mmCIF file of the C-alpha atoms, coordinates in Angstrom:
data_MODEL
# 
_entry.id   MODEL 
# 
loop_
_atom_site.group_PDB 
_atom_site.id 
_atom_site.type_symbol 
_atom_site.label_atom_id 
_atom_site.label_alt_id 
_atom_site.label_comp_id 
_atom_site.label_asym_id 
_atom_site.label_entity_id 
_atom_site.label_seq_id 
_atom_site.pdbx_PDB_ins_code 
_atom_site.Cartn_x 
_atom_site.Cartn_y 
_atom_site.Cartn_z 
_atom_site.occupancy 
_atom_site.B_iso_or_equiv 
_atom_site.pdbx_formal_charge 
_atom_site.auth_seq_id 
_atom_site.auth_comp_id 
_atom_site.auth_asym_id 
_atom_site.auth_atom_id 
_atom_site.pdbx_PDB_model_num 
ATOM 1   C CA . UNK A 1 1   ? 136.232 95.221  108.332 1.00 0.00 ? 1   UNK A CA 1 
ATOM 2   C CA . UNK A 1 2   ? 139.884 96.580  107.798 1.00 0.00 ? 2   UNK A CA 1 
ATOM 3   C CA . UNK A 1 3   ? 138.983 100.011 105.866 1.00 0.00 ? 3   UNK A CA 1 
ATOM 4   C CA . UNK A 1 4   ? 136.864 100.596 109.496 1.00 0.00 ? 4   UNK A CA 1 
ATOM 5   C CA . UNK A 1 5   ? 139.360 100.069 111.734 1.00 0.00 ? 5   UNK A CA 1 
ATOM 6   C CA . UNK A 1 6   ? 141.833 102.121 108.586 1.00 0.00 ? 6   UNK A CA 1 
ATOM 7   C CA . UNK A 1 7   ? 139.132 104.707 109.146 1.00 0.00 ? 7   UNK A CA 1 
ATOM 8   C CA . UNK A 1 8   ? 139.383 104.508 113.156 1.00 0.00 ? 8   UNK A CA 1 
ATOM 9   C CA . UNK A 1 9   ? 142.985 104.503 113.298 1.00 0.00 ? 9   UNK A CA 1 
ATOM 10  C CA . UNK A 1 10  ? 143.417 107.470 111.099 1.00 0.00 ? 10  UNK A CA 1 
ATOM 11  C CA . UNK A 1 11  ? 140.794 109.149 112.586 1.00 0.00 ? 11  UNK A CA 1 
ATOM 12  C CA . UNK A 1 12  ? 142.384 108.955 116.153 1.00 0.00 ? 12  UNK A CA 1 
ATOM 13  C CA . UNK A 1 13  ? 145.715 109.694 114.837 1.00 0.00 ? 13  UNK A CA 1 
ATOM 14  C CA . UNK A 1 14  ? 144.080 112.805 113.175 1.00 0.00 ? 14  UNK A CA 1 
ATOM 15  C CA . UNK A 1 15  ? 142.431 113.839 117.113 1.00 0.00 ? 15  UNK A CA 1 
ATOM 16  C CA . UNK A 1 16  ? 145.812 113.116 119.184 1.00 0.00 ? 16  UNK A CA 1 
ATOM 17  C CA . UNK A 1 17  ? 147.864 115.070 116.175 1.00 0.00 ? 17  UNK A CA 1 
ATOM 18  C CA . UNK A 1 18  ? 145.224 117.816 116.500 1.00 0.00 ? 18  UNK A CA 1 
ATOM 19  C CA . UNK A 1 19  ? 145.072 117.960 112.626 1.00 0.00 ? 19  UNK A CA 1 
ATOM 20  C CA . UNK A 1 20  ? 141.146 117.683 113.055 1.00 0.00 ? 20  UNK A CA 1 
ATOM 21  C CA . UNK A 1 21  ? 139.729 119.775 110.449 1.00 0.00 ? 21  UNK A CA 1 
ATOM 22  C CA . UNK A 1 22  ? 138.526 123.301 112.141 1.00 0.00 ? 22  UNK A CA 1 
ATOM 23  C CA . UNK A 1 23  ? 135.259 124.019 111.462 1.00 0.00 ? 23  UNK A CA 1 
ATOM 24  C CA . UNK A 1 24  ? 133.441 127.098 111.977 1.00 0.00 ? 24  UNK A CA 1 
ATOM 25  C CA . UNK A 1 25  ? 131.336 125.469 114.240 1.00 0.00 ? 25  UNK A CA 1 
ATOM 26  C CA . UNK A 1 26  ? 134.369 124.534 116.490 1.00 0.00 ? 26  UNK A CA 1 
ATOM 27  C CA . UNK A 1 27  ? 135.932 128.406 115.556 1.00 0.00 ? 27  UNK A CA 1 
ATOM 28  C CA . UNK A 1 28  ? 132.156 129.588 116.381 1.00 0.00 ? 28  UNK A CA 1 
ATOM 29  C CA . UNK A 1 29  ? 132.586 127.952 120.029 1.00 0.00 ? 29  UNK A CA 1 
ATOM 30  C CA . UNK A 1 30  ? 136.157 128.983 120.274 1.00 0.00 ? 30  UNK A CA 1 
ATOM 31  C CA . UNK A 1 31  ? 134.857 132.309 120.280 1.00 0.00 ? 31  UNK A CA 1 
ATOM 32  C CA . UNK A 1 32  ? 131.863 131.339 122.881 1.00 0.00 ? 32  UNK A CA 1 
ATOM 33  C CA . UNK A 1 33  ? 135.135 130.676 125.319 1.00 0.00 ? 33  UNK A CA 1 
ATOM 34  C CA . UNK A 1 34  ? 137.894 133.247 124.696 1.00 0.00 ? 34  UNK A CA 1 
ATOM 35  C CA . UNK A 1 35  ? 134.809 135.567 124.901 1.00 0.00 ? 35  UNK A CA 1 
ATOM 36  C CA . UNK A 1 36  ? 133.422 134.485 128.187 1.00 0.00 ? 36  UNK A CA 1 
ATOM 37  C CA . UNK A 1 37  ? 135.911 135.999 130.400 1.00 0.00 ? 37  UNK A CA 1 
ATOM 38  C CA . UNK A 1 38  ? 136.343 138.726 128.916 1.00 0.00 ? 38  UNK A CA 1 
ATOM 39  C CA . UNK A 1 39  ? 132.353 139.360 129.867 1.00 0.00 ? 39  UNK A CA 1 
ATOM 40  C CA . UNK A 1 40  ? 133.152 138.874 133.942 1.00 0.00 ? 40  UNK A CA 1 
ATOM 41  C CA . UNK A 1 41  ? 136.357 141.358 133.016 1.00 0.00 ? 41  UNK A CA 1 
ATOM 42  C CA . UNK A 1 42  ? 134.798 143.897 131.236 1.00 0.00 ? 42  UNK A CA 1 
ATOM 43  C CA . UNK A 1 43  ? 131.685 143.451 133.541 1.00 0.00 ? 43  UNK A CA 1 
ATOM 44  C CA . UNK A 1 44  ? 134.783 144.916 137.235 1.00 0.00 ? 44  UNK A CA 1 
ATOM 45  C CA . UNK A 1 45  ? 136.432 147.163 134.683 1.00 0.00 ? 45  UNK A CA 1 
ATOM 46  C CA . UNK A 1 46  ? 133.554 149.726 133.911 1.00 0.00 ? 46  UNK A CA 1 
ATOM 47  C CA . UNK A 1 47  ? 132.083 149.347 137.639 1.00 0.00 ? 47  UNK A CA 1 
ATOM 48  C CA . UNK A 1 48  ? 135.409 149.649 139.068 1.00 0.00 ? 48  UNK A CA 1 
ATOM 49  C CA . UNK A 1 49  ? 135.745 152.556 136.285 1.00 0.00 ? 49  UNK A CA 1 
ATOM 50  C CA . UNK A 1 50  ? 132.569 154.256 137.251 1.00 0.00 ? 50  UNK A CA 1 
ATOM 51  C CA . UNK A 1 51  ? 133.149 154.003 140.952 1.00 0.00 ? 51  UNK A CA 1 
ATOM 52  C CA . UNK A 1 52  ? 136.157 155.675 141.247 1.00 0.00 ? 52  UNK A CA 1 
ATOM 53  C CA . UNK A 1 53  ? 136.500 157.713 138.807 1.00 0.00 ? 53  UNK A CA 1 
ATOM 54  C CA . UNK A 1 54  ? 133.425 159.178 140.708 1.00 0.00 ? 54  UNK A CA 1 
ATOM 55  C CA . UNK A 1 55  ? 134.757 159.447 143.561 1.00 0.00 ? 55  UNK A CA 1 
ATOM 56  C CA . UNK A 1 56  ? 138.032 160.851 142.837 1.00 0.00 ? 56  UNK A CA 1 
ATOM 57  C CA . UNK A 1 57  ? 135.547 163.235 141.423 1.00 0.00 ? 57  UNK A CA 1 
ATOM 58  C CA . UNK A 1 58  ? 133.451 164.898 143.823 1.00 0.00 ? 58  UNK A CA 1 
ATOM 59  C CA . UNK A 1 59  ? 136.383 164.330 146.668 1.00 0.00 ? 59  UNK A CA 1 
ATOM 60  C CA . UNK A 1 60  ? 139.789 165.320 144.286 1.00 0.00 ? 60  UNK A CA 1 
ATOM 61  C CA . UNK A 1 61  ? 137.852 166.791 141.548 1.00 0.00 ? 61  UNK A CA 1 
ATOM 62  C CA . UNK A 1 62  ? 136.825 169.834 143.913 1.00 0.00 ? 62  UNK A CA 1 
ATOM 63  C CA . UNK A 1 63  ? 140.197 169.998 146.696 1.00 0.00 ? 63  UNK A CA 1 
ATOM 64  C CA . UNK A 1 64  ? 142.221 170.758 143.736 1.00 0.00 ? 64  UNK A CA 1 
ATOM 65  C CA . UNK A 1 65  ? 140.249 171.392 141.069 1.00 0.00 ? 65  UNK A CA 1 
ATOM 66  C CA . UNK A 1 66  ? 140.522 168.885 138.934 1.00 0.00 ? 66  UNK A CA 1 
ATOM 67  C CA . UNK A 1 67  ? 138.668 168.634 135.269 1.00 0.00 ? 67  UNK A CA 1 
ATOM 68  C CA . UNK A 1 68  ? 135.621 165.469 135.820 1.00 0.00 ? 68  UNK A CA 1 
ATOM 69  C CA . UNK A 1 69  ? 137.758 164.391 132.781 1.00 0.00 ? 69  UNK A CA 1 
ATOM 70  C CA . UNK A 1 70  ? 141.731 163.935 134.423 1.00 0.00 ? 70  UNK A CA 1 
ATOM 71  C CA . UNK A 1 71  ? 139.441 162.075 136.967 1.00 0.00 ? 71  UNK A CA 1 
ATOM 72  C CA . UNK A 1 72  ? 137.885 160.332 134.491 1.00 0.00 ? 72  UNK A CA 1 
ATOM 73  C CA . UNK A 1 73  ? 141.463 159.356 134.023 1.00 0.00 ? 73  UNK A CA 1 
ATOM 74  C CA . UNK A 1 74  ? 141.916 158.470 137.478 1.00 0.00 ? 74  UNK A CA 1 
ATOM 75  C CA . UNK A 1 75  ? 139.517 156.066 137.680 1.00 0.00 ? 75  UNK A CA 1 
ATOM 76  C CA . UNK A 1 76  ? 140.747 154.391 134.551 1.00 0.00 ? 76  UNK A CA 1 
ATOM 77  C CA . UNK A 1 77  ? 144.023 153.759 135.951 1.00 0.00 ? 77  UNK A CA 1 
ATOM 78  C CA . UNK A 1 78  ? 142.603 152.311 139.173 1.00 0.00 ? 78  UNK A CA 1 
ATOM 79  C CA . UNK A 1 79  ? 140.354 150.137 136.973 1.00 0.00 ? 79  UNK A CA 1 
ATOM 80  C CA . UNK A 1 80  ? 143.783 149.034 135.261 1.00 0.00 ? 80  UNK A CA 1 
ATOM 81  C CA . UNK A 1 81  ? 144.839 148.155 137.825 1.00 0.00 ? 81  UNK A CA 1 
ATOM 82  C CA . UNK A 1 82  ? 142.527 146.530 139.453 1.00 0.00 ? 82  UNK A CA 1 
ATOM 83  C CA . UNK A 1 83  ? 142.568 144.344 136.040 1.00 0.00 ? 83  UNK A CA 1 
ATOM 84  C CA . UNK A 1 84  ? 145.898 143.418 136.321 1.00 0.00 ? 84  UNK A CA 1 
ATOM 85  C CA . UNK A 1 85  ? 144.715 141.990 139.828 1.00 0.00 ? 85  UNK A CA 1 
ATOM 86  C CA . UNK A 1 86  ? 141.737 140.653 138.696 1.00 0.00 ? 86  UNK A CA 1 
ATOM 87  C CA . UNK A 1 87  ? 142.363 139.277 135.628 1.00 0.00 ? 87  UNK A CA 1 
ATOM 88  C CA . UNK A 1 88  ? 143.109 135.658 137.093 1.00 0.00 ? 88  UNK A CA 1 
ATOM 89  C CA . UNK A 1 89  ? 140.471 135.639 139.359 1.00 0.00 ? 89  UNK A CA 1 
ATOM 90  C CA . UNK A 1 90  ? 138.109 136.172 136.668 1.00 0.00 ? 90  UNK A CA 1 
ATOM 91  C CA . UNK A 1 91  ? 139.488 133.343 134.084 1.00 0.00 ? 91  UNK A CA 1 
ATOM 92  C CA . UNK A 1 92  ? 139.469 131.387 136.523 1.00 0.00 ? 92  UNK A CA 1 
ATOM 93  C CA . UNK A 1 93  ? 136.493 131.460 138.182 1.00 0.00 ? 93  UNK A CA 1 
ATOM 94  C CA . UNK A 1 94  ? 135.313 131.041 134.132 1.00 0.00 ? 94  UNK A CA 1 
ATOM 95  C CA . UNK A 1 95  ? 137.343 128.043 133.834 1.00 0.00 ? 95  UNK A CA 1 
ATOM 96  C CA . UNK A 1 96  ? 135.647 126.603 137.011 1.00 0.00 ? 96  UNK A CA 1 
ATOM 97  C CA . UNK A 1 97  ? 132.160 127.037 135.427 1.00 0.00 ? 97  UNK A CA 1 
ATOM 98  C CA . UNK A 1 98  ? 133.138 125.803 132.889 1.00 0.00 ? 98  UNK A CA 1 
ATOM 99  C CA . UNK A 1 99  ? 134.348 122.850 132.709 1.00 0.00 ? 99  UNK A CA 1 
ATOM 100 C CA . UNK A 1 100 ? 137.853 124.429 130.515 1.00 0.00 ? 100 UNK A CA 1 
ATOM 101 C CA . UNK A 1 101 ? 139.515 127.177 129.058 1.00 0.00 ? 101 UNK A CA 1 
ATOM 102 C CA . UNK A 1 102 ? 138.713 126.240 125.405 1.00 0.00 ? 102 UNK A CA 1 
ATOM 103 C CA . UNK A 1 103 ? 137.489 123.971 123.077 1.00 0.00 ? 103 UNK A CA 1 
ATOM 104 C CA . UNK A 1 104 ? 140.948 123.753 120.787 1.00 0.00 ? 104 UNK A CA 1 
ATOM 105 C CA . UNK A 1 105 ? 144.063 121.851 121.289 1.00 0.00 ? 105 UNK A CA 1 
ATOM 106 C CA . UNK A 1 106 ? 147.308 123.133 121.194 1.00 0.00 ? 106 UNK A CA 1 
ATOM 107 C CA . UNK A 1 107 ? 147.760 122.162 117.136 1.00 0.00 ? 107 UNK A CA 1 
ATOM 108 C CA . UNK A 1 108 ? 144.464 123.541 116.534 1.00 0.00 ? 108 UNK A CA 1 
ATOM 109 C CA . UNK A 1 109 ? 144.930 126.786 118.899 1.00 0.00 ? 109 UNK A CA 1 
ATOM 110 C CA . UNK A 1 110 ? 148.343 128.080 116.925 1.00 0.00 ? 110 UNK A CA 1 
ATOM 111 C CA . UNK A 1 111 ? 146.761 128.491 112.511 1.00 0.00 ? 111 UNK A CA 1 
ATOM 112 C CA . UNK A 1 112 ? 145.550 132.382 112.689 1.00 0.00 ? 112 UNK A CA 1 
ATOM 113 C CA . UNK A 1 113 ? 142.545 131.406 111.359 1.00 0.00 ? 113 UNK A CA 1 
ATOM 114 C CA . UNK A 1 114 ? 142.447 130.432 115.165 1.00 0.00 ? 114 UNK A CA 1 
ATOM 115 C CA . UNK A 1 115 ? 142.961 133.487 115.943 1.00 0.00 ? 115 UNK A CA 1 
ATOM 116 C CA . UNK A 1 116 ? 140.914 135.480 114.263 1.00 0.00 ? 116 UNK A CA 1 
ATOM 117 C CA . UNK A 1 117 ? 137.940 134.189 115.896 1.00 0.00 ? 117 UNK A CA 1 
ATOM 118 C CA . UNK A 1 118 ? 139.562 134.168 119.589 1.00 0.00 ? 118 UNK A CA 1 
ATOM 119 C CA . UNK A 1 119 ? 140.438 137.434 119.031 1.00 0.00 ? 119 UNK A CA 1 
ATOM 120 C CA . UNK A 1 120 ? 136.467 138.350 117.927 1.00 0.00 ? 120 UNK A CA 1 
ATOM 121 C CA . UNK A 1 121 ? 134.977 136.335 120.707 1.00 0.00 ? 121 UNK A CA 1 
ATOM 122 C CA . UNK A 1 122 ? 137.617 138.506 122.984 1.00 0.00 ? 122 UNK A CA 1 
ATOM 123 C CA . UNK A 1 123 ? 136.345 141.752 121.427 1.00 0.00 ? 123 UNK A CA 1 
ATOM 124 C CA . UNK A 1 124 ? 132.593 141.270 121.847 1.00 0.00 ? 124 UNK A CA 1 
ATOM 125 C CA . UNK A 1 125 ? 132.963 140.110 125.446 1.00 0.00 ? 125 UNK A CA 1 
ATOM 126 C CA . UNK A 1 126 ? 133.977 142.694 126.841 1.00 0.00 ? 126 UNK A CA 1 
ATOM 127 C CA . UNK A 1 127 ? 132.046 144.799 124.605 1.00 0.00 ? 127 UNK A CA 1 
ATOM 128 C CA . UNK A 1 128 ? 128.861 143.346 126.088 1.00 0.00 ? 128 UNK A CA 1 
# 
């Protein structure tokens, strides 16, 4: 009985301090949680960039004689500025749908191993 109590207290202490083991499954889940907001951001960013670039190419491109590539660059600039404005909204919406933004405790997010998985999740999310 003492051993069970000691094990239970050790488990609670470990969870409380956020020192539980970072398993591959937990890190993969964190990567998914980190990548989901970037799905929304990537969709908005590319949609705005394409629409703005096309509009600039059709209107300013012919009026000012700028190239299609210059119009695309201007569309990208508009998209980046819009992305800064919508980033908070996308993250809040994702957090509301998922109930939380992370599966790791603050202490578990510190090791560079977890940073790599979060980075991977974000990269995959924005590429999809």
